[in-house]
CSV table of C-alpha atoms and ligand atoms in Angstrom, one decimal:
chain,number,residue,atom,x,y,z
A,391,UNK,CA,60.6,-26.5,-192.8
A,392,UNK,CA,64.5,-25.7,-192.2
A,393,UNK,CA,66.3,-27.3,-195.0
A,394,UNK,CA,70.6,-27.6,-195.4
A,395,UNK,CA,71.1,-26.5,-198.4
A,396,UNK,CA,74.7,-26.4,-199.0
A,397,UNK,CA,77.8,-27.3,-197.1
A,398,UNK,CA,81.3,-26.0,-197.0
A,399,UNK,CA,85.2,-26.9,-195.5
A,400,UNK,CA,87.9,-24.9,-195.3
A,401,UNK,CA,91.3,-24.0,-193.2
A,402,UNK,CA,90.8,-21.9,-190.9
A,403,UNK,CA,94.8,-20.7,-190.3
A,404,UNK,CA,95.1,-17.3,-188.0
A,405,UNK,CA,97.5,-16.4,-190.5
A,406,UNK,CA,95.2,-15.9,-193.0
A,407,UNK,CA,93.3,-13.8,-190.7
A,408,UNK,CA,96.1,-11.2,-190.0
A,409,UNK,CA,96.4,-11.0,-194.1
A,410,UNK,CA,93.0,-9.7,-194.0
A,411,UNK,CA,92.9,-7.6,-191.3
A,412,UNK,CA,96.2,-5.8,-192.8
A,413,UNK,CA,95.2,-5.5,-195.7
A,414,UNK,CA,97.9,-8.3,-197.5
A,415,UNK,CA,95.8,-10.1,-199.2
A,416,UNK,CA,97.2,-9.1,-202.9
A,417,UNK,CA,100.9,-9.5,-201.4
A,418,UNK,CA,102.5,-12.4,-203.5
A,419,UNK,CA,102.5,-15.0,-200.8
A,420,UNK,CA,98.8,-14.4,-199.9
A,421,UNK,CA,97.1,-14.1,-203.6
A,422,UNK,CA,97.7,-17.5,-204.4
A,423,UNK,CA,95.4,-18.8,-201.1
A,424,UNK,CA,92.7,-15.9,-201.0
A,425,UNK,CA,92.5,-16.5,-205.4
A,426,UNK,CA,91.5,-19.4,-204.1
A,427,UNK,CA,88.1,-18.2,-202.0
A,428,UNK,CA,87.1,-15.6,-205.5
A,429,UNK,CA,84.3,-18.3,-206.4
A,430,UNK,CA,83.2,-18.9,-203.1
A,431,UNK,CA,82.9,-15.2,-202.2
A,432,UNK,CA,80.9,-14.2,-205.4
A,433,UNK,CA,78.5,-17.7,-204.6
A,434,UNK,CA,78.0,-16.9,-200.9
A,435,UNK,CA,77.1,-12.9,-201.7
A,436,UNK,CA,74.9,-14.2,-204.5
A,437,UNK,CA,73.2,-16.2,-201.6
A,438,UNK,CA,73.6,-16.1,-198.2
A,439,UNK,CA,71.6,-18.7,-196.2
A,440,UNK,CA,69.7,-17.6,-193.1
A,441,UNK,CA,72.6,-19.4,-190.4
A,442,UNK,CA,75.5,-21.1,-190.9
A,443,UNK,CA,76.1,-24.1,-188.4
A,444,UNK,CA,80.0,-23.5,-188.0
A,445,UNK,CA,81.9,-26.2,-186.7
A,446,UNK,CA,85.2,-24.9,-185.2
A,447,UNK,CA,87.9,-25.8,-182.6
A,448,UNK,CA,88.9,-23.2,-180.3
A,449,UNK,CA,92.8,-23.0,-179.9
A,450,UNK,CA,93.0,-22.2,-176.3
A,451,UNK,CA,91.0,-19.1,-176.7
A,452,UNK,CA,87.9,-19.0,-175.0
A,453,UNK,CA,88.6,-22.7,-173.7
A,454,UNK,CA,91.2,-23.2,-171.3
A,455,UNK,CA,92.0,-26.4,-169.3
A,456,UNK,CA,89.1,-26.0,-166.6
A,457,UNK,CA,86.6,-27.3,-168.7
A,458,UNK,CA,87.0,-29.6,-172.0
A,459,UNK,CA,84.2,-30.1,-173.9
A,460,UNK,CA,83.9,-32.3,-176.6
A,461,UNK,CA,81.0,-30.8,-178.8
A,462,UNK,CA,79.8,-27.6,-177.6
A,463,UNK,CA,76.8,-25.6,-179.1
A,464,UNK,CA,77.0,-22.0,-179.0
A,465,UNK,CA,73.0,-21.4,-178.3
A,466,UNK,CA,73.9,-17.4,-177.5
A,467,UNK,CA,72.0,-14.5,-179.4
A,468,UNK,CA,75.6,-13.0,-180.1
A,469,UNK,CA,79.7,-14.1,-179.9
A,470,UNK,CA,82.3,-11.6,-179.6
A,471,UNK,CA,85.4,-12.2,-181.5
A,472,UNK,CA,87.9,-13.3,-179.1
A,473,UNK,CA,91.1,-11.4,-177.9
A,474,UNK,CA,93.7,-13.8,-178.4
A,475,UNK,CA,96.3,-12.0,-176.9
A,476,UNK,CA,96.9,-9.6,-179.8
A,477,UNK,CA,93.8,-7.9,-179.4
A,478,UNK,CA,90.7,-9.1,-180.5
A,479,UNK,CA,90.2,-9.1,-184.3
A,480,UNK,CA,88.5,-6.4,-186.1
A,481,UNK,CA,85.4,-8.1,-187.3
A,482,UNK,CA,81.7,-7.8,-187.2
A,483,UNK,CA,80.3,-9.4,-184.4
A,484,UNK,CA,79.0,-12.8,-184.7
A,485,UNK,CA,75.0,-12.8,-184.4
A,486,UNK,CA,73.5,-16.4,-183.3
A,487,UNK,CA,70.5,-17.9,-183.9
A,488,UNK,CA,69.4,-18.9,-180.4
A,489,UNK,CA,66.0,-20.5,-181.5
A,490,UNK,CA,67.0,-22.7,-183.9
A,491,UNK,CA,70.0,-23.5,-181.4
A,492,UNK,CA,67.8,-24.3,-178.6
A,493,UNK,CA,65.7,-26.7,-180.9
A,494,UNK,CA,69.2,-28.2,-182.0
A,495,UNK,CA,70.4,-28.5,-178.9
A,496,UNK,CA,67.0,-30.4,-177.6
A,497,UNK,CA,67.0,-32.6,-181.0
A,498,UNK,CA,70.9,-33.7,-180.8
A,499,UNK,CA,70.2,-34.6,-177.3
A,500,UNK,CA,67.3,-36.5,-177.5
A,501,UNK,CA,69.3,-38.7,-180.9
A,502,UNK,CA,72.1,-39.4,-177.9
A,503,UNK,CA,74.4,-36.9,-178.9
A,504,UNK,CA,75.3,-35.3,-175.6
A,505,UNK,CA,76.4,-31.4,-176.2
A,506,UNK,CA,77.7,-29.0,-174.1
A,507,UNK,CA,75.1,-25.6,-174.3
A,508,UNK,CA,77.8,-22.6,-173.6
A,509,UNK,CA,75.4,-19.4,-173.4
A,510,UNK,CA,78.1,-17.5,-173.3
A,511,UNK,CA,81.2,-17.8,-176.3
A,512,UNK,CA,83.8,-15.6,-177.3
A,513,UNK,CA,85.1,-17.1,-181.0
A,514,UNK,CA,88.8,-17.6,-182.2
A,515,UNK,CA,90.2,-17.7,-185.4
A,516,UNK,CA,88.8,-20.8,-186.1
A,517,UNK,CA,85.3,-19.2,-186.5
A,518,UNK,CA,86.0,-16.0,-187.5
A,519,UNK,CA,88.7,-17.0,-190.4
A,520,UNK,CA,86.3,-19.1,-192.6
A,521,UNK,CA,83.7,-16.0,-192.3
A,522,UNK,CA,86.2,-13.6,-193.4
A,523,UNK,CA,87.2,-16.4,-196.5
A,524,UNK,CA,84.0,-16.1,-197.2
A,525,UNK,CA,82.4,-13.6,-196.7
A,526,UNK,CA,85.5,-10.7,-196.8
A,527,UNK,CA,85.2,-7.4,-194.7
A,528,UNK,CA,81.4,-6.5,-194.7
A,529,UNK,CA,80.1,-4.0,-192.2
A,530,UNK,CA,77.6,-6.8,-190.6
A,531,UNK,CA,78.0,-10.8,-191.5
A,532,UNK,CA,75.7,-11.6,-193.8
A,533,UNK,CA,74.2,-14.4,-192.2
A,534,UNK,CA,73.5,-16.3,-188.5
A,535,UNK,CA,75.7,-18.6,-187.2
A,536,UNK,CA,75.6,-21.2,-184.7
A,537,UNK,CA,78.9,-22.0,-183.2
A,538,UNK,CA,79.4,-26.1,-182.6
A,539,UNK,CA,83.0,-25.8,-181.1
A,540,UNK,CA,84.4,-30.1,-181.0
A,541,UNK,CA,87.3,-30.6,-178.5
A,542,UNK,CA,90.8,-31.2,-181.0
A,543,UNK,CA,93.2,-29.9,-178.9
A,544,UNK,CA,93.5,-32.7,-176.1
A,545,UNK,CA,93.7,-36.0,-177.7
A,546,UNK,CA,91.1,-37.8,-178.3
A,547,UNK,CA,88.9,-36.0,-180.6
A,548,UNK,CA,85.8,-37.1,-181.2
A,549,UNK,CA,86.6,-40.0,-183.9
A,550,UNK,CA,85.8,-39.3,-187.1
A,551,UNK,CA,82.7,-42.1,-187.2
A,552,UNK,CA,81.6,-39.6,-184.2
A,553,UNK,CA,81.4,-36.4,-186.3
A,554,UNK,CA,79.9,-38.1,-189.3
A,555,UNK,CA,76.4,-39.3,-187.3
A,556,UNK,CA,76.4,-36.2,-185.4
A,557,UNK,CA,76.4,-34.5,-189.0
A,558,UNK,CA,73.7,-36.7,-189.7
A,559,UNK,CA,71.6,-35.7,-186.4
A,560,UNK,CA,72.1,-32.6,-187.7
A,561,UNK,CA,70.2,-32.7,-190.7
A,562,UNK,CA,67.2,-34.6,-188.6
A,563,UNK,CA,67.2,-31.4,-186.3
A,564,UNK,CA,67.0,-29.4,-189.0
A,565,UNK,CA,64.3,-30.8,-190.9
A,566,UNK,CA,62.5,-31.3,-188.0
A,567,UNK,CA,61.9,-27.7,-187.5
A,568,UNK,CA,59.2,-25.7,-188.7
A,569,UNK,CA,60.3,-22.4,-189.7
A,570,UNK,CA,61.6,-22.1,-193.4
A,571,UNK,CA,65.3,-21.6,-192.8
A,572,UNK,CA,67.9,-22.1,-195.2
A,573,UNK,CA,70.9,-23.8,-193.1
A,574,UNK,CA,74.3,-24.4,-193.9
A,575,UNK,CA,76.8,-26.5,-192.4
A,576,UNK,CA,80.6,-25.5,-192.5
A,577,UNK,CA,83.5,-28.1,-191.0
A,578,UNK,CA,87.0,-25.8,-190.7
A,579,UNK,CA,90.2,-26.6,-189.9
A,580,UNK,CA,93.2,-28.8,-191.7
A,581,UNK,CA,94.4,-29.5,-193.5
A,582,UNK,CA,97.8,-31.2,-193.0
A,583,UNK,CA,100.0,-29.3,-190.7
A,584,UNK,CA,102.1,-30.2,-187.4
A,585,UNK,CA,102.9,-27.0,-185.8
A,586,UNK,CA,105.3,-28.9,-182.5
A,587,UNK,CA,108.4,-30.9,-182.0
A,588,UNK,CA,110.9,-32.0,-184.1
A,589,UNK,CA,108.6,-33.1,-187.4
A,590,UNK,CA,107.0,-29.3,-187.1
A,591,UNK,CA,105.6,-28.3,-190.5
A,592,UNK,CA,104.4,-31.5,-191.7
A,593,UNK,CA,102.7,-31.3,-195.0
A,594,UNK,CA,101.0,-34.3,-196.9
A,595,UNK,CA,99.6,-33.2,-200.1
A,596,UNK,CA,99.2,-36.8,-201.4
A,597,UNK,CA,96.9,-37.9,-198.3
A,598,UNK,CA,95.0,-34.3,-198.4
A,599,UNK,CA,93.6,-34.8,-201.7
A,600,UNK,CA,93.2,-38.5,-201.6
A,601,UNK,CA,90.7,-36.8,-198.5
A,602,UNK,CA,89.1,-34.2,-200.7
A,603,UNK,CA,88.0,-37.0,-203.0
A,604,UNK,CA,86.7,-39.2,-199.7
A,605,UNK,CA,84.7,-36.3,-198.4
A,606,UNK,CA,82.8,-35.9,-201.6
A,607,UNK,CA,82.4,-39.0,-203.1
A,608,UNK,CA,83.3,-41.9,-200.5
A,609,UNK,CA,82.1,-40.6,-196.9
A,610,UNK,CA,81.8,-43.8,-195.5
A,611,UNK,CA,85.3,-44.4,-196.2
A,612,UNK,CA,86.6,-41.1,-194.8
A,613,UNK,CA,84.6,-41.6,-191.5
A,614,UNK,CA,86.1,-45.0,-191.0
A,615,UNK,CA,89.3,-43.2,-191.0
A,616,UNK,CA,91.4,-44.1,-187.8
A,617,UNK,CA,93.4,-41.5,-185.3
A,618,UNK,CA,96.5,-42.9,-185.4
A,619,UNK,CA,96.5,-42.4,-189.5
A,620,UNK,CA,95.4,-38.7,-188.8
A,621,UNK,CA,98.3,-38.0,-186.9
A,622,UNK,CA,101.1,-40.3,-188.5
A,623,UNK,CA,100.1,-39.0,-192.0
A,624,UNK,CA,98.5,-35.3,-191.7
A,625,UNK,CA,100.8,-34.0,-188.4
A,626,UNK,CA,99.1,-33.8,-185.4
A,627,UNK,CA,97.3,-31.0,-186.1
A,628,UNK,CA,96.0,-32.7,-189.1
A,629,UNK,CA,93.3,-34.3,-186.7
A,630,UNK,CA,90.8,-31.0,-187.0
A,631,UNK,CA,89.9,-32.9,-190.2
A,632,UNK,CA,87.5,-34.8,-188.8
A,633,UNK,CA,85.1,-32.0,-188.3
A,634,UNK,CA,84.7,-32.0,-191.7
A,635,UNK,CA,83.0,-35.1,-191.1
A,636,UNK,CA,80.3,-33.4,-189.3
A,637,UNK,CA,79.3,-31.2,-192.5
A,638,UNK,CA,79.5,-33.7,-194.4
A,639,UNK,CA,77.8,-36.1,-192.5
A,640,UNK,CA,74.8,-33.5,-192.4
A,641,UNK,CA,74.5,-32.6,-196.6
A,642,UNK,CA,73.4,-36.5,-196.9
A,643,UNK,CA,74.4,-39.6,-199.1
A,644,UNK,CA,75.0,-37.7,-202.4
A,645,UNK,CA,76.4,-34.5,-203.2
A,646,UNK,CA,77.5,-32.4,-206.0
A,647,UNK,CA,81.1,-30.5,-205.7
A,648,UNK,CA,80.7,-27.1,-206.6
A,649,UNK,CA,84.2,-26.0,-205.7
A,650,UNK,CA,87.7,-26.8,-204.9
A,651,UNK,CA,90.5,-25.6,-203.8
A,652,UNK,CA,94.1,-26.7,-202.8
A,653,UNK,CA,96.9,-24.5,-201.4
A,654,UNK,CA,100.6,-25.0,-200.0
A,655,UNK,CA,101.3,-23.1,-197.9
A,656,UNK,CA,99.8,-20.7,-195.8
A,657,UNK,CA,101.8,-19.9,-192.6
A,658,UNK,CA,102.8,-24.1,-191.5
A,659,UNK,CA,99.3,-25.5,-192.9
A,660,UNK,CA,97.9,-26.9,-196.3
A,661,UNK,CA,94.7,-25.3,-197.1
A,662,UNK,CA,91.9,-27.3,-198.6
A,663,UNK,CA,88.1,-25.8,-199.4
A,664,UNK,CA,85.5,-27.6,-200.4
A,665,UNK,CA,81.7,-26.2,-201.2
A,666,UNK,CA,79.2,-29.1,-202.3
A,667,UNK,CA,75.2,-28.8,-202.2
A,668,UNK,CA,73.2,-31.6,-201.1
A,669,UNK,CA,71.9,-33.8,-204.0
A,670,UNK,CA,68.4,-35.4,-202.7
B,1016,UNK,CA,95.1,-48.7,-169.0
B,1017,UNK,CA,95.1,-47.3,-172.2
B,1018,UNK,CA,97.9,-48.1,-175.1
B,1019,UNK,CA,99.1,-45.5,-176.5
B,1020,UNK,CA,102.8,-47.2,-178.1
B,1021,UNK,CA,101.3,-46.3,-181.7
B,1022,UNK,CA,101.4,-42.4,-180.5
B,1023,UNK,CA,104.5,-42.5,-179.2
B,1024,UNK,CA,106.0,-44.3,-181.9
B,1025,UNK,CA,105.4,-41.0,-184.0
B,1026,UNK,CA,108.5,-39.6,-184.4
B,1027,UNK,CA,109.5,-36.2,-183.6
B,1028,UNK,CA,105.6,-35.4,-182.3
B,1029,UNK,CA,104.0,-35.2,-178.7
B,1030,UNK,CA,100.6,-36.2,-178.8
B,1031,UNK,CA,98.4,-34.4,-176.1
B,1032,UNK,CA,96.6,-36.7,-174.5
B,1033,UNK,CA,95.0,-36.6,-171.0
B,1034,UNK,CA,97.5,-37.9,-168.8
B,1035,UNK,CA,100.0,-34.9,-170.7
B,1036,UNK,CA,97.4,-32.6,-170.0
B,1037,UNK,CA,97.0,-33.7,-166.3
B,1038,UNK,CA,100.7,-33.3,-166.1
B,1039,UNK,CA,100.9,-29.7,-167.9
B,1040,UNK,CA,97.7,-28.0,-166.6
B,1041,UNK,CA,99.5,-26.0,-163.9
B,1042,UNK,CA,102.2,-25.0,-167.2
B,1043,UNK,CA,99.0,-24.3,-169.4
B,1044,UNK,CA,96.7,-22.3,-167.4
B,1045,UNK,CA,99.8,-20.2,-166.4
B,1046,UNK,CA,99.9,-19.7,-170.1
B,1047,UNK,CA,96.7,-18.9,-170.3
B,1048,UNK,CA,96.8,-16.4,-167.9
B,1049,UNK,CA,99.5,-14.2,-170.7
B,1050,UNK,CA,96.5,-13.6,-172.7
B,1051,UNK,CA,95.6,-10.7,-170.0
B,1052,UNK,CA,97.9,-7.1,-171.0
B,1053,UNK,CA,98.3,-6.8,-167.1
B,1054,UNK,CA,99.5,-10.2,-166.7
B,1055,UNK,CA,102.0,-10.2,-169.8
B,1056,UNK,CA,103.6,-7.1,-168.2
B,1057,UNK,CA,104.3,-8.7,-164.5
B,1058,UNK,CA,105.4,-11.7,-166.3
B,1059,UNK,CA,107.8,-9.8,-168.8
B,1060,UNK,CA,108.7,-7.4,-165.6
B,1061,UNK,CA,109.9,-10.7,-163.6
B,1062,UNK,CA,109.3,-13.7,-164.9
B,1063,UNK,CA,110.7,-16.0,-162.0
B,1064,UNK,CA,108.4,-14.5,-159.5
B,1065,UNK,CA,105.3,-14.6,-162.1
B,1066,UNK,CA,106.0,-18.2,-162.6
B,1067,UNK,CA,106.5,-18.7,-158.6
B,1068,UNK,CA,102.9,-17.9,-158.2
B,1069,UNK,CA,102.0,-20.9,-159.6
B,1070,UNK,CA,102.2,-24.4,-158.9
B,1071,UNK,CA,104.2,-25.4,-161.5
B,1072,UNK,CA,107.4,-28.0,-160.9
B,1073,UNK,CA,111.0,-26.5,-161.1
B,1074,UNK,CA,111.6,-28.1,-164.4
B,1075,UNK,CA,108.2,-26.7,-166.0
B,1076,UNK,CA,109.6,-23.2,-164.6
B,1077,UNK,CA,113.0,-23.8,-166.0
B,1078,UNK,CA,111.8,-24.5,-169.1
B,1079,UNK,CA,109.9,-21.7,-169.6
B,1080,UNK,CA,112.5,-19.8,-168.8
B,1081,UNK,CA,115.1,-20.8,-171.3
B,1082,UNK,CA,111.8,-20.7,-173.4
B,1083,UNK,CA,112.9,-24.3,-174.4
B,1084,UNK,CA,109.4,-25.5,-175.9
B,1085,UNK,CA,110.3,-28.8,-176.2
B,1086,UNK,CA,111.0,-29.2,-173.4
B,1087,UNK,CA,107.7,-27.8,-172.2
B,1088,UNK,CA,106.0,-30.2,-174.5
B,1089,UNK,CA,107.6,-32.9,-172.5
B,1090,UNK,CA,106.7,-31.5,-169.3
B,1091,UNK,CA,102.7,-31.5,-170.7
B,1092,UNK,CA,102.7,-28.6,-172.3
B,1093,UNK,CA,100.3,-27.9,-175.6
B,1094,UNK,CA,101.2,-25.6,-178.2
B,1095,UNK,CA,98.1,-23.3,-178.6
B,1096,UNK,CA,98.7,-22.6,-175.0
B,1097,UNK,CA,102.7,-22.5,-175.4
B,1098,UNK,CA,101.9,-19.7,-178.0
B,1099,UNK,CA,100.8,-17.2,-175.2
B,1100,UNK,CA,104.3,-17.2,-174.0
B,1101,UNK,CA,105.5,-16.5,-177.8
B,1102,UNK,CA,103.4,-14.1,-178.7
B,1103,UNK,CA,103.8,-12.2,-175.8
B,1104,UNK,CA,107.6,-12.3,-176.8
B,1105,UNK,CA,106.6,-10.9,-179.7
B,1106,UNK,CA,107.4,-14.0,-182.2
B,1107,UNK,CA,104.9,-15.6,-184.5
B,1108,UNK,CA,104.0,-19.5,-184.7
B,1109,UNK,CA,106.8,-19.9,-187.8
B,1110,UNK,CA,109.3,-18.1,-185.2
B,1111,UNK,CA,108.9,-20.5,-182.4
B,1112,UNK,CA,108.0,-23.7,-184.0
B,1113,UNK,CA,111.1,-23.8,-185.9
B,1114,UNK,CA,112.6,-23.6,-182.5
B,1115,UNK,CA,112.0,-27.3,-182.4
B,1116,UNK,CA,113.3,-28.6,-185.6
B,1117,UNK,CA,116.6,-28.9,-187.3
B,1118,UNK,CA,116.2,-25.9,-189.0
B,1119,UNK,CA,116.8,-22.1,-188.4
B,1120,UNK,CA,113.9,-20.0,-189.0
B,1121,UNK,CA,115.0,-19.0,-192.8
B,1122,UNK,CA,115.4,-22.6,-193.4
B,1123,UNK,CA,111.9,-23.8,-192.0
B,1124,UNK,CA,110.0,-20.8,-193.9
B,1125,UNK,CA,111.9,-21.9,-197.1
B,1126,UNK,CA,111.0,-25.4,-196.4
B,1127,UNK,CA,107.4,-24.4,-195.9
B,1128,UNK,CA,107.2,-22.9,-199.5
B,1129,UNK,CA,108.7,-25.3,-201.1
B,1130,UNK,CA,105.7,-27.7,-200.3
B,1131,UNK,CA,106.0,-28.5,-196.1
B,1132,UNK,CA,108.3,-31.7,-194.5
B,1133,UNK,CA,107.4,-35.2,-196.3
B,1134,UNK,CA,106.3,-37.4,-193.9
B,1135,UNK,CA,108.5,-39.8,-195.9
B,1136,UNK,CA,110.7,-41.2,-193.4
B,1137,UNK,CA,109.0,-39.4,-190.3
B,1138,UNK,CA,105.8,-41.6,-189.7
B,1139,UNK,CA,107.4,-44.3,-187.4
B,1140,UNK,CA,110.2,-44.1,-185.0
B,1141,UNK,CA,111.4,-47.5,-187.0
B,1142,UNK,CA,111.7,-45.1,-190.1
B,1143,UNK,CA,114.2,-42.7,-188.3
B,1144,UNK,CA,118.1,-43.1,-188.3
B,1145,UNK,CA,118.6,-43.9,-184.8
C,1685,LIG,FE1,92.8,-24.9,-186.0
């Protein structure tokens, strides 16, 4: 049987991204964030999991305006990294897990959550960021992933009571199927940041790790969380937190925090990383 | 018809919502259409007649132009699809969101690394000097 075995938020600023990729990542203002990843890295080489369920939001990448899903599952054998108009970045491709996604797909469906299937994705920053937190510059990703892309850019988002059951569907589907897979479920983006008009570069420390403490210990609470207090409090980019409702929702009641991590700033955005195991 | 007086009351923020998007998908897709080299270049090479291809209103044109993104967030524009026209000028998010505050760019980066804006004061239009 499949089995989530660990779950895992962070930011997933392109910023952070180019650092990689250029090789800045011991420059003063980057150590501080990627010192922050050193513990992850060392537990996620120790022991990758067979796929990674990443939840992301595109950022007008491989979504434009024709079509605006709200949850989309990547159910593809492969993603390309996108080109986001600077070229596309220089990372391993993204392999799928189309089986397990299929089985997903039919699961989540069938529990009343109604996804988009995209068989063919190219994926942004807001995939390929976390990986590279993660897992660094490897030659080939350590692990599957399966893309579940959740519409943030057009208001509304899914609410945040949304993502949490649909993280909980998630964990049906998976231990609903047969194969012995070792799953994890990521939730990226956040946290607070405001990256338009005139209160551009919004930062609420106070409210992010009042959040932190929600995710891990009070879910309920953090699901019940309303839009408006998203925006007024977090900027209104802020609102990708609720994706980490979906990982959360997925790792079950109780769970133990393995990790933290809290970081101002990186490019206009406050990171925050979490990585917590399920405790059954 | 849908309330939406606690999103505008945010100050100094325009929320995307559908009818925005509705009103800035001509403005968007054109931005969308920057993330092609071929396209950047005939935009950059004549911007007026690039934007005269599509059906965009004066205003949203005029805007773009004078690369006022404020404005273009009025006119239903969204940033992550603003940012094509940026990065194809060559300037990064810090760059051209600090466009739209108070602050020149040294200011905002300095701003940023001293801990971000406090939303003290900037969650309700009621909290702002008028
Ligand atoms: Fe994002």
């Amino acid at each position: 049987m499949a089995r989530i075995t660990a779950g895992l938020t962070t930011s997933h600023v392109p910023a952070i991204g180019m650092a990689v990729d250029l090789g800045k990542t011991e420059e003063p203002y980057w150590q501080p964030v990627f010192a922050g990843y050193e513990w992850t890295k060392k537990w996620a080489d120790a022991e990758p999991p067979d796929v990674v369920i990443l939840v992301y939001n595109d950022h007008a990448s491989a979504f434009d305006l024709s079509v605006i899903p709200t949850f989309a599952l990547g159910t593809a054998a492969s993603f390309q990294p996108c080109d986001e108009g600077y070229g596309p970045r220089p990372v391993p491709v993204v392999e799928g897990h189309p089986e397990l996604a299929a089985h997903l797909a039919q699961s989540l469906i069938l529990d009343e959550f109604d996804l988009t299937l995209i068989n063919e994705l190219d994926v942004d920053h807001g995939l390929t960021v976390p990986m590279s937190l993660v897992y660094g510059q490897p030659e080939a990703w350590p692990t599957k992933v399966i893309p579940l892309a959740v519409n943030v850019v057009q208001y509304p988002a899914p609410t945040g009571r949304r993502c949490f059951n649909l993280g909980k569907a998630i964990r049906r589907a998976v231990e609903s199927y047969e194969e012995d897979l070792s799953v994890q479920v990521w939730g990226t983006g956040g946290m607070s940041h405001q990256i338009q008009g005139a209160r551009a570069g919004l930062i609420n420390q106070e409210w992010d790790n009042r959040f932190l403490d929600l995710v891990v210990s009070d879910p309920e609470a953090a699901a019940s969380i309303p839009h408006i207090e998203y925006l007024r409090e977090t900027g209104s980019e802020g609102i990708e937190m609720v994706m980490w409702l979906i990982m959360r929702g997925a790792l079950g009641e109780r769970v133990q925090e393995l990790h933290r991590f809290y970081h101002v700033p990186a490019s206009n955005t406050a990171v925050g990383h979490l990585v917590l195991e399920p405790v059954d | 018809m849908v309330d939406n007086s606690e999103l505008d009351d945010i100050p100094g923020t325009t929320v995307f919502t559908a009818e925005r998007s509705r009103q800035g998908y001509h403005l968007n897709q054109m931005c969308m259409s920057l993330m092609k080299a071929e396209n950047r270049d005939r935009f950059h090479a004549d911007e007026r007649a690039y934007l005269d291809e599509w059906p965009m209103s004066e205003e949203q044109k005029q805007a773009v132009l004078d690369r006022d993104f404020q404005r273009m967030l009025d006119l239903g524009g969204n940033v992550y699809f603003l940012s094509k026209i940026f990065a194809s000028d060559g300037l990064s998010y810090v760059q051209a969101v600090s466009t739209m505050t108070e602050y020149t760019v040294e200011e905002y980066q300095a701003m940023m690394l001293a801990g971000g804006r406090s939303p003290d004061g900037w969650r309700s239009k009621s909290e702002r000097p008028s």
